[in-house]
Coordinates of C-alpha atoms and ligand atoms in Angstrom, one line a residue:
X1 CA 23.9 9.0 -22.6
X2 CA 23.8 12.2 -24.7
X3 CA 20.2 13.2 -24.5
X4 CA 17.8 12.6 -21.7
X5 CA 14.7 10.7 -22.5
X6 CA 11.5 11.2 -20.6
X7 CA 9.6 8.6 -18.6
X8 CA 6.0 8.9 -17.5
X9 CA 4.7 6.4 -14.9
X10 CA 1.1 6.0 -13.8
X11 CA 0.7 4.0 -10.6
X12 CA -2.4 2.0 -9.6
X13 CA -3.1 -0.2 -6.6
X14 CA -1.4 -0.4 -3.3
X15 CA 1.6 1.3 -1.7
X16 CA 3.9 -1.5 -2.8
X17 CA 3.3 -0.4 -6.3
X18 CA 4.1 3.2 -5.3
X19 CA 7.4 2.0 -4.0
X20 CA 8.0 -0.2 -7.1
X21 CA 7.3 2.8 -9.4
X22 CA 10.0 4.8 -7.6
X23 CA 12.5 1.9 -8.0
X24 CA 11.6 1.5 -11.7
X25 CA 12.1 5.2 -12.3
X26 CA 15.5 4.9 -10.6
X27 CA 16.4 1.8 -12.7
X28 CA 15.5 3.6 -15.9
X29 CA 17.2 6.7 -14.6
X30 CA 20.4 4.8 -14.9
X31 CA 19.6 4.3 -18.7
X32 CA 19.2 8.1 -19.1
X33 CA 15.5 8.6 -18.4
X34 CA 14.2 11.5 -16.3
X35 CA 10.6 11.5 -15.0
X36 CA 8.0 13.7 -16.5
X37 CA 4.5 14.3 -15.2
X38 CA 3.1 14.7 -18.7
X39 CA 2.2 11.6 -20.8
X40 CA 2.2 13.5 -24.0
X41 CA 5.8 14.6 -23.4
X42 CA 7.1 11.1 -22.7
X43 CA 9.4 8.8 -24.7
X44 CA 8.3 5.9 -22.5
X45 CA 5.0 5.4 -20.6
X46 CA 4.8 2.8 -17.9
X47 CA 1.5 1.7 -16.4
X48 CA 2.1 0.1 -13.0
X49 CA -1.0 -1.9 -12.6
X50 CA -3.3 -3.6 -10.0
X51 CA -5.2 -6.8 -10.4
X52 CA -7.0 -6.9 -7.0
X53 CA -10.5 -6.3 -8.3
X54 CA -12.0 -6.5 -11.8
X55 CA -12.5 -2.7 -12.0
X56 CA -8.8 -2.1 -11.2
X57 CA -7.7 -4.6 -13.9
X58 CA -10.1 -3.1 -16.5
X59 CA -8.6 0.3 -16.0
X60 CA -5.5 -0.8 -17.7
X61 CA -7.2 -1.6 -21.0
X62 CA -9.1 1.6 -21.1
X63 CA -6.0 3.6 -20.2
X64 CA -4.1 1.8 -23.1
X65 CA -6.9 2.8 -25.4
X66 CA -6.4 6.4 -24.4
X67 CA -2.7 6.2 -25.2
X68 CA -3.4 5.3 -28.9
X69 CA -3.3 8.9 -30.2
X70 CA -0.1 9.5 -28.4
X71 CA 1.5 6.5 -30.1
X72 CA 0.1 7.7 -33.4
X73 CA 1.6 11.1 -32.9
X74 CA 5.0 9.7 -31.8
X75 CA 5.9 6.3 -33.3
X76 CA 9.0 6.3 -31.2
X77 CA 7.0 6.3 -28.0
X78 CA 7.4 3.0 -26.0
X79 CA 4.6 1.8 -23.9
X80 CA 5.0 -0.7 -21.0
X81 CA 2.7 -2.5 -18.6
X82 CA 4.2 -3.4 -15.2
X83 CA 2.7 -4.6 -11.9
X84 CA 0.1 -7.2 -11.0
X85 CA -2.0 -7.1 -14.2
X86 CA 1.2 -7.6 -16.2
X87 CA 2.0 -10.6 -14.0
X88 CA -1.4 -12.1 -14.4
X89 CA -2.2 -11.3 -18.0
X90 CA 1.1 -10.6 -19.7
X91 CA 0.7 -12.6 -22.9
X92 CA -3.0 -11.5 -23.2
X93 CA -2.0 -7.9 -22.9
X94 CA 0.4 -8.4 -25.8
X95 CA -2.3 -10.0 -27.9
X96 CA -5.1 -7.6 -27.1
X97 CA -3.0 -4.4 -27.4
X98 CA -0.5 -4.3 -30.2
X99 CA 0.7 -0.8 -29.0
X100 CA 2.2 -2.4 -25.9
X101 CA 6.0 -2.8 -26.3
X102 CA 6.9 -4.2 -22.9
X103 CA 5.3 -6.2 -20.1
X104 CA 7.2 -6.6 -16.9
X105 CA 6.0 -8.3 -13.6
X106 CA 6.6 -7.1 -10.1
X107 CA 9.5 -9.5 -9.5
X108 CA 11.6 -8.7 -12.7
X109 CA 11.7 -4.9 -13.0
X110 CA 15.5 -5.0 -12.2
X111 CA 15.6 -6.3 -15.8
X112 CA 13.9 -3.1 -17.2
X113 CA 17.1 -1.5 -18.4
X114 CA 17.9 -4.5 -20.6
X115 CA 14.3 -4.8 -21.8
X116 CA 14.3 -1.1 -22.6
X117 CA 17.3 -1.6 -24.9
X118 CA 15.6 -4.5 -26.7
X119 CA 12.4 -2.5 -27.1
X120 CA 14.3 0.5 -28.5
X121 CA 15.6 -1.8 -31.2
X122 CA 12.1 -2.7 -32.1
X123 CA 11.4 -5.9 -30.1
X124 CA 8.4 -6.6 -27.9
X125 CA 9.5 -7.9 -24.5
X126 CA 7.6 -9.9 -21.9
X127 CA 9.2 -10.9 -18.6
X128 CA 6.9 -12.3 -15.8
X129 CA 9.3 -14.7 -14.2
X130 CA 9.7 -15.4 -10.5
X131 CA 13.5 -15.2 -10.7
X132 CA 15.9 -16.9 -8.3
X133 CA 17.9 -13.7 -7.7
X134 CA 16.8 -10.8 -5.4
X135 CA 15.7 -8.0 -7.7
X136 CA 16.6 -5.4 -5.1
X137 CA 20.3 -6.6 -5.2
X138 CA 20.3 -6.1 -9.0
X139 CA 18.8 -2.6 -9.2
X140 CA 21.2 0.3 -9.9
X141 CA 22.2 2.4 -6.9
X142 CA 19.6 5.2 -6.3
X143 CA 20.7 8.7 -7.2
X144 CA 21.8 10.8 -4.2
X145 CA 19.0 13.4 -4.6
X146 CA 17.2 14.7 -1.5
X147 CA 13.8 13.3 -0.8
X148 CA 10.6 14.5 0.9
X149 CA 10.1 13.8 4.6
X150 CA 8.2 10.5 4.2
X151 CA 9.1 7.3 2.3
X152 CA 8.0 3.8 1.8
X153 CA 10.4 0.9 2.2
X154 CA 9.4 -2.6 1.1
X155 CA 10.7 -5.2 3.5
X156 CA 8.6 -8.2 2.6
X157 CA 6.8 -9.2 -0.6
X158 CA 4.4 -11.9 -1.6
X159 CA 1.9 -13.9 0.3
X160 CA 1.5 -17.6 1.3
X161 CA -1.9 -17.2 2.9
X162 CA -4.2 -17.8 -0.1
X163 CA -7.4 -16.1 1.1
X164 CA -10.0 -17.6 -1.2
X165 CA -10.8 -14.3 -2.9
X166 CA -7.3 -12.9 -3.4
X167 CA -4.9 -12.7 -6.4
X168 CA -1.9 -11.5 -4.5
X169 CA -0.3 -14.9 -3.9
X170 CA -0.5 -15.4 -7.7
X171 CA 0.6 -12.0 -8.9
X172 CA 3.3 -11.3 -6.3
X173 CA 4.4 -14.9 -5.6
X174 CA 5.5 -16.6 -2.4
X175 CA 6.4 -14.7 0.8
X176 CA 9.9 -13.4 0.8
X177 CA 11.6 -11.2 3.4
X178 CA 14.5 -8.9 2.6
X179 CA 17.7 -9.3 4.7
X180 CA 17.9 -7.0 7.7
X181 CA 21.3 -5.4 6.7
X182 CA 19.9 -4.3 3.3
X183 CA 16.9 -2.7 4.9
X184 CA 19.0 -0.9 7.5
X185 CA 21.3 0.5 4.8
X186 CA 18.3 1.6 2.7
X187 CA 16.7 3.3 5.7
X188 CA 19.9 5.1 6.7
X189 CA 20.3 6.3 3.2
X190 CA 16.7 7.6 3.1
X191 CA 17.3 9.4 6.4
X192 CA 20.5 10.9 5.0
X193 CA 18.4 12.2 2.1
X194 CA 15.9 14.0 4.3
X195 CA 13.4 11.3 5.2
X196 CA 12.0 11.5 8.7
X197 CA 9.2 8.9 8.5
X198 CA 9.4 5.5 7.0
X199 CA 6.5 3.2 6.3
X200 CA 7.6 -0.4 6.1
X201 CA 5.7 -2.3 3.4
X202 CA 4.7 -5.8 2.7
X203 CA 1.7 -7.7 1.5
X204 CA 1.9 -9.4 5.0
X205 CA 4.5 -7.1 6.5
X206 CA 4.1 -8.5 10.0
X207 CA 5.0 -12.0 8.7
X208 CA 8.5 -10.5 8.2
X209 CA 11.3 -13.0 9.0
X210 CA 14.4 -11.6 7.2
X211 CA 17.9 -12.9 7.8
X212 CA 19.8 -10.8 10.4
X213 CA 22.4 -11.2 13.1
X214 CA 21.8 -14.5 15.0
X215 CA 19.1 -15.8 12.6
X216 CA 15.8 -14.6 11.4
X217 CA 14.4 -11.4 12.7
X218 CA 10.8 -10.5 13.4
X219 CA 9.2 -7.2 12.3
X220 CA 9.2 -6.0 15.9
X221 CA 13.0 -6.6 16.2
X222 CA 13.5 -4.8 12.9
X223 CA 11.4 -1.8 14.0
X224 CA 13.4 -1.6 17.3
X225 CA 16.6 -1.5 15.4
X226 CA 15.3 1.0 12.9
X227 CA 14.2 3.2 15.8
X228 CA 17.9 3.6 16.8
X229 CA 18.6 5.5 13.6
X230 CA 19.1 9.2 14.5
X231 CA 17.0 11.5 12.5
X232 CA 14.4 8.8 11.7
X233 CA 11.5 10.1 13.8
X234 CA 8.5 8.0 12.8
X235 CA 8.0 4.3 11.8
X236 CA 4.8 2.8 10.4
X237 CA 4.1 -0.5 8.7
X238 CA 1.4 -1.9 6.5
X239 CA -0.4 -4.3 5.7
X240 CA -0.7 -6.7 8.6
X241 CA -2.5 -9.9 9.0
X242 CA -4.2 -10.6 12.3
X243 CA -2.5 -14.1 12.5
X244 CA 1.0 -12.6 12.4
X245 CA 0.6 -10.1 15.2
X246 CA 3.1 -11.5 17.7
X247 CA 3.6 -10.5 21.4
X248 CA 6.7 -8.3 20.8
X249 CA 5.0 -6.4 18.0
X250 CA 2.0 -5.7 20.2
X251 CA 4.4 -4.6 23.0
X252 CA 6.3 -2.4 20.6
X253 CA 3.1 -0.3 20.1
X254 CA 3.3 0.5 23.8
X255 CA 7.0 0.9 24.4
X256 CA 8.6 2.1 21.1
X257 CA 7.9 5.8 20.9
X258 CA 8.9 6.1 17.2
X259 CA 6.3 3.5 16.2
X260 CA 3.2 5.5 15.4
X261 CA -0.2 4.8 17.1
X262 CA -2.0 3.8 13.9
X263 CA -2.6 0.2 12.7
X264 CA -4.1 -1.1 9.5
X265 CA -5.3 -4.6 10.5
X266 CA -7.8 -6.0 7.9
X267 CA -10.4 -8.5 9.2
X268 CA -12.6 -8.7 6.0
X269 CA -15.7 -10.0 7.7
X270 CA -17.3 -10.3 11.1
X271 CA -18.9 -13.7 10.4
X272 CA -17.0 -16.8 11.4
X273 CA -18.8 -18.8 8.7
X274 CA -17.6 -16.4 6.0
X275 CA -14.1 -16.1 7.5
X276 CA -13.8 -19.8 7.2
X277 CA -15.0 -19.8 3.6
X278 CA -12.5 -17.0 3.0
X279 CA -9.7 -19.2 4.4
X280 CA -8.7 -16.4 6.8
X281 CA -7.8 -18.9 9.6
X282 CA -9.0 -16.5 12.4
X283 CA -12.4 -15.8 14.0
X284 CA -14.2 -12.6 14.8
X285 CA -13.6 -13.3 18.4
X286 CA -9.9 -13.9 18.1
X287 CA -9.7 -10.6 16.1
X288 CA -11.5 -8.7 18.9
X289 CA -9.3 -10.2 21.5
X290 CA -6.2 -9.1 19.5
X291 CA -7.6 -5.6 19.3
X292 CA -8.1 -5.6 23.0
X293 CA -4.5 -6.6 23.6
X294 CA -3.3 -3.9 21.2
X295 CA -5.3 -1.3 23.0
X296 CA -4.0 -2.4 26.3
X297 CA -0.5 -1.8 25.0
X298 CA -1.5 1.5 23.3
X299 CA -4.9 2.8 24.4
X300 CA -5.0 5.6 21.8
X301 CA -4.2 3.3 18.9
X302 CA -6.2 4.3 15.8
X303 CA -7.4 1.3 14.0
X304 CA -8.0 0.9 10.3
X305 CA -9.2 -2.2 8.3
X306 CA -10.5 -3.7 5.1
X307 CA -13.8 -5.3 4.5
X308 CA -15.4 -7.3 1.7
X309 CA -19.1 -7.5 1.4
X310 CA -21.1 -9.9 -0.8
X311 CA -18.5 -12.7 -0.5
X312 CA -20.1 -15.9 -2.0
X313 CA -22.6 -17.4 0.5
X314 CA -22.8 -14.2 2.6
X315 CA -26.3 -14.1 4.2
X316 CA -28.1 -11.1 5.8
X317 CA -27.0 -12.5 9.2
X318 CA -23.3 -12.8 8.1
X319 CA -23.4 -9.2 7.0
X320 CA -25.0 -8.1 10.3
X321 CA -22.2 -9.9 12.1
X322 CA -19.8 -7.7 10.2
X323 CA -21.7 -4.6 11.2
X324 CA -21.6 -5.8 14.8
X325 CA -17.9 -6.3 14.7
X326 CA -17.4 -2.8 13.2
X327 CA -19.4 -1.3 16.1
X328 CA -17.4 -3.3 18.6
X329 CA -14.0 -2.2 17.3
X330 CA -14.7 1.4 16.4
X331 CA -12.4 2.2 13.5
X332 CA -10.7 5.5 12.9
X333 CA -10.8 4.8 9.2
X334 CA -11.4 1.8 7.0
X335 CA -11.7 0.5 3.4
X336 CA -14.7 -1.6 2.2
X337 CA -15.2 -3.3 -1.1
X338 CA -17.8 -5.2 -2.9
X339 CA -16.5 -8.7 -3.6
X340 CA -15.1 -9.1 -7.1
X341 CA -14.6 -12.6 -8.5
X342 CA -11.0 -13.0 -9.6
X343 CA -10.1 -15.6 -12.2
X344 CA -8.0 -18.4 -10.8
X345 CA -9.0 -17.9 -7.1
X346 CA -11.1 -20.6 -5.4
X347 CA -14.0 -18.3 -4.5
X348 CA -14.5 -17.4 -8.2
X349 CA -16.1 -20.8 -8.7
X350 CA -18.8 -20.2 -6.1
X351 CA -22.3 -18.8 -6.6
X352 CA -22.4 -15.0 -6.3
X353 CA -24.5 -12.8 -4.0
X354 CA -26.8 -10.7 -6.3
X355 CA -25.3 -7.3 -7.1
X356 CA -28.1 -5.2 -5.7
X357 CA -27.8 -7.0 -2.4
X358 CA -24.0 -6.4 -2.3
X359 CA -24.5 -2.8 -3.2
X360 CA -27.0 -2.2 -0.5
X361 CA -24.7 -3.9 2.1
X362 CA -21.7 -1.9 1.0
X363 CA -23.7 1.3 1.3
X364 CA -24.8 0.5 4.8
X365 CA -21.3 -0.5 5.9
X366 CA -19.7 2.6 4.4
X367 CA -22.2 4.8 6.1
X368 CA -21.2 3.2 9.5
X369 CA -17.5 3.5 8.7
X370 CA -17.9 7.1 7.7
X371 CA -19.7 7.8 11.0
X372 CA -16.9 6.2 12.9
X373 CA -14.2 8.1 11.0
X374 CA -16.1 11.4 11.7
X375 CA -16.4 10.5 15.4
X376 CA -12.6 9.8 15.6
X377 CA -11.8 13.1 13.9
X378 CA -14.2 15.1 16.1
X379 CA -12.6 13.5 19.1
X380 CA -9.3 15.0 18.1
X381 CA -10.7 18.6 18.4
X382 CA -9.1 20.3 21.3
X383 CA -6.2 17.8 21.5
X384 CA -2.5 18.5 20.9
X385 CA -0.8 16.2 18.3
X386 CA 2.5 16.1 16.5
X387 CA 2.3 16.8 12.8
X388 CA 5.0 16.1 10.3
X389 CA 4.6 18.7 7.6
X390 CA 4.9 17.3 4.0
X391 CA 3.7 19.9 1.5
X392 CA 1.9 23.2 0.9
X393 CA -1.9 23.1 1.3
X394 CA -4.5 24.3 -1.0
X395 CA -4.9 27.8 0.3
X396 CA -2.2 30.5 0.5
X397 CA 0.3 30.0 3.3
X398 CA -1.3 26.7 4.4
X399 CA 0.9 23.7 5.1
X400 CA -0.3 20.2 5.4
X401 CA 1.0 17.1 7.0
X402 CA 0.1 14.0 9.0
X403 CA -0.5 13.6 12.7
X404 CA 0.8 10.6 14.6
X405 CA -2.6 9.0 13.9
X406 CA -2.2 9.6 10.2
X407 CA -4.9 12.3 10.1
X408 CA -4.3 14.9 7.5
X409 CA -3.8 18.2 9.3
X410 CA -3.7 21.7 7.8
X411 CA -2.1 24.7 9.5
X412 CA -1.7 28.2 8.2
X413 CA 1.4 29.7 9.9
X414 CA 4.4 31.3 8.1
X415 CA 6.8 29.6 10.5
X416 CA 5.9 26.1 9.4
X417 CA 8.4 24.4 7.0
X418 CA 8.3 21.2 5.1
X419 CA 9.9 18.3 7.0
X420 CA 9.3 19.8 10.4
X421 CA 7.5 18.0 13.2
X422 CA 5.5 20.6 15.2
X423 CA 3.1 20.4 18.1
X424 CA -0.4 21.4 16.8
X425 CA -3.7 22.0 18.6
X426 CA -6.6 20.6 16.6
X427 CA -9.4 23.2 16.3
X428 CA -11.7 21.8 13.6
X429 CA -12.7 18.6 11.9
X430 CA -13.5 18.7 8.2
X431 CA -14.6 15.8 5.9
X432 CA -11.3 14.1 5.4
X433 CA -8.9 16.3 7.4
X434 CA -8.3 18.4 10.5
X435 CA -7.4 22.0 10.9
X436 CA -5.0 23.2 13.7
X437 CA -2.9 25.9 15.1
X438 CA 0.7 25.7 16.4
X439 CA 0.8 25.2 20.2
Ligands
SAH1 N1 -2.5 -8.3 2.4 C1 -3.5 -7.6 2.8 C2 -4.4 -6.9 1.8 C3 -4.3 -7.2 0.3 S1 -5.4 -6.6 -0.8 C4 -4.4 -8.4 3.8 O1 -4.2 -9.6 3.9 O2 -5.2 -7.9 4.4 C5 -6.2 -5.2 -0.1 C6 -7.7 -5.5 0.2 O3 -8.4 -5.7 -1.0 C7 -7.9 -6.7 1.0 O4 -7.7 -6.5 2.4 C8 -9.4 -7.0 0.7 O5 -10.2 -6.3 1.6 C9 -9.5 -6.4 -0.7 N2 -9.7 -7.5 -1.7 C10 -8.8 -8.4 -2.0 N3 -9.3 -9.2 -3.0 C11 -10.6 -8.8 -3.2 C12 -11.6 -9.3 -4.1 N4 -11.5 -10.3 -4.9 N5 -12.8 -8.6 -4.1 C13 -12.9 -7.5 -3.3 N6 -12.0 -7.0 -2.5 C14 -10.8 -7.7 -2.4
SF4_2 FE1 -4.5 -11.6 -0.2 FE2 -5.1 -12.8 2.1 FE3 -2.6 -12.7 1.3 FE4 -3.8 -10.5 2.2 S1 -3.4 -12.4 3.4 S2 -2.5 -10.7 0.4 S3 -5.9 -10.8 1.4 S4 -4.2 -13.8 0.2
F3S3 FE1 -3.0 -4.5 -6.5 FE2 -0.9 -6.0 -6.7 FE3 -1.0 -4.2 -4.8 S1 -3.0 -6.6 -7.1 S2 -3.2 -4.2 -4.3 S3 -1.0 -3.7 -6.9 S4 -0.1 -6.2 -4.7

């Protein structure tokens, strides 16, 4: 293509959307688009959206409103909506927002180049299929450019669990695992391009069961195989479901040195009554036993989680059970959300907890989780950790990276370079990061 067009992508939601945005940029790269970080400079704007809570979904419409003047100034500008809101509300977006040219769901973005061509000719295009073909097999080869030291790699998509509150099974579709060989090829390619840490992604990543030599492989087996790649130093995975934590994956936390000692394992609630109403199919007790087994395998494992407060029917006692579970586990870090009723999910039909009650609970839970995060950070002071340096920090000469435990660590030392893993002594804990010196 003679002249390069410019593509601006804004990404909302989870890491899977971050990965998808990279792949969409590559797909449109093959049609002559180069990324820009300025919306007002773009020939195409893509919003890669999230539908998980009402607030997340609403952001799309307000962002589209903000893009109106850009479209007025440049009638050739094309605007697309991708991701989970696109999947859930595709036709409605087209109706509500005439300035949208293109809507593409998470499973059809391999068709973006063709859609882009149609849109350039003046069409409006919507594609929210769940296609037969594997989109990853139909994406153009990525450019051979070097990458930063860390990367995401989607190995599994979709979810069959149908938690009563969650839109993901509807927006992402059924659970699908990518074949082992494709993942290994992609991982080796990332490493050849400078990546030293890969985070394996999936909505239920530990339910992975991709086709490999001799039948279907578990996530643990995949991790053990990835660990043999020279130059790949660190492996992480997210998000896991407690019911899919098998023995080998637990063991891998103890015996696979490249698997990092950090695990995001959402439990949502500490009340068995609420867990049942949520269709989680585990109890608080079974979760606690699982944590115990994980910590037996890897005593310094740093745990993270997700919590929902104010789920329909949640009483004061149910909420206190959640607080108790949090105290029993001791999280290094965690996310907590006020329940948001999502159209089409079973829980949306049920009577709501009053908003002021939910707000007060959220406030208390967040205070406890913040205390635990602080305590975990303070406990790092005086310890030596490995840090993979990713980028320059805010102050002159400062470099920042992540410890094995996923803590952000800053070091000011002229010998530190991006992409290095260095031994660092932690000297100070700040609000959301640690400061250290080279050992
Ligand atoms: N697959 C992951 C997480 C998916 S969504 C899992 O099973 O744990 C990320 C988090 O958003 C969830 O863990 C949950 O805590 C939160 N979430 C999902 N739906 C929600 C809703 N309707 N209201 C509030 N929080 C929600
Ligand atoms: Fe949503 Fe539950 Fe599936 Fe996680 S396991 S994606 S919370 S339905
Ligand atoms: Fe949001 Fe879709 Fe991820 S709803 S959390 S972007 S899977």
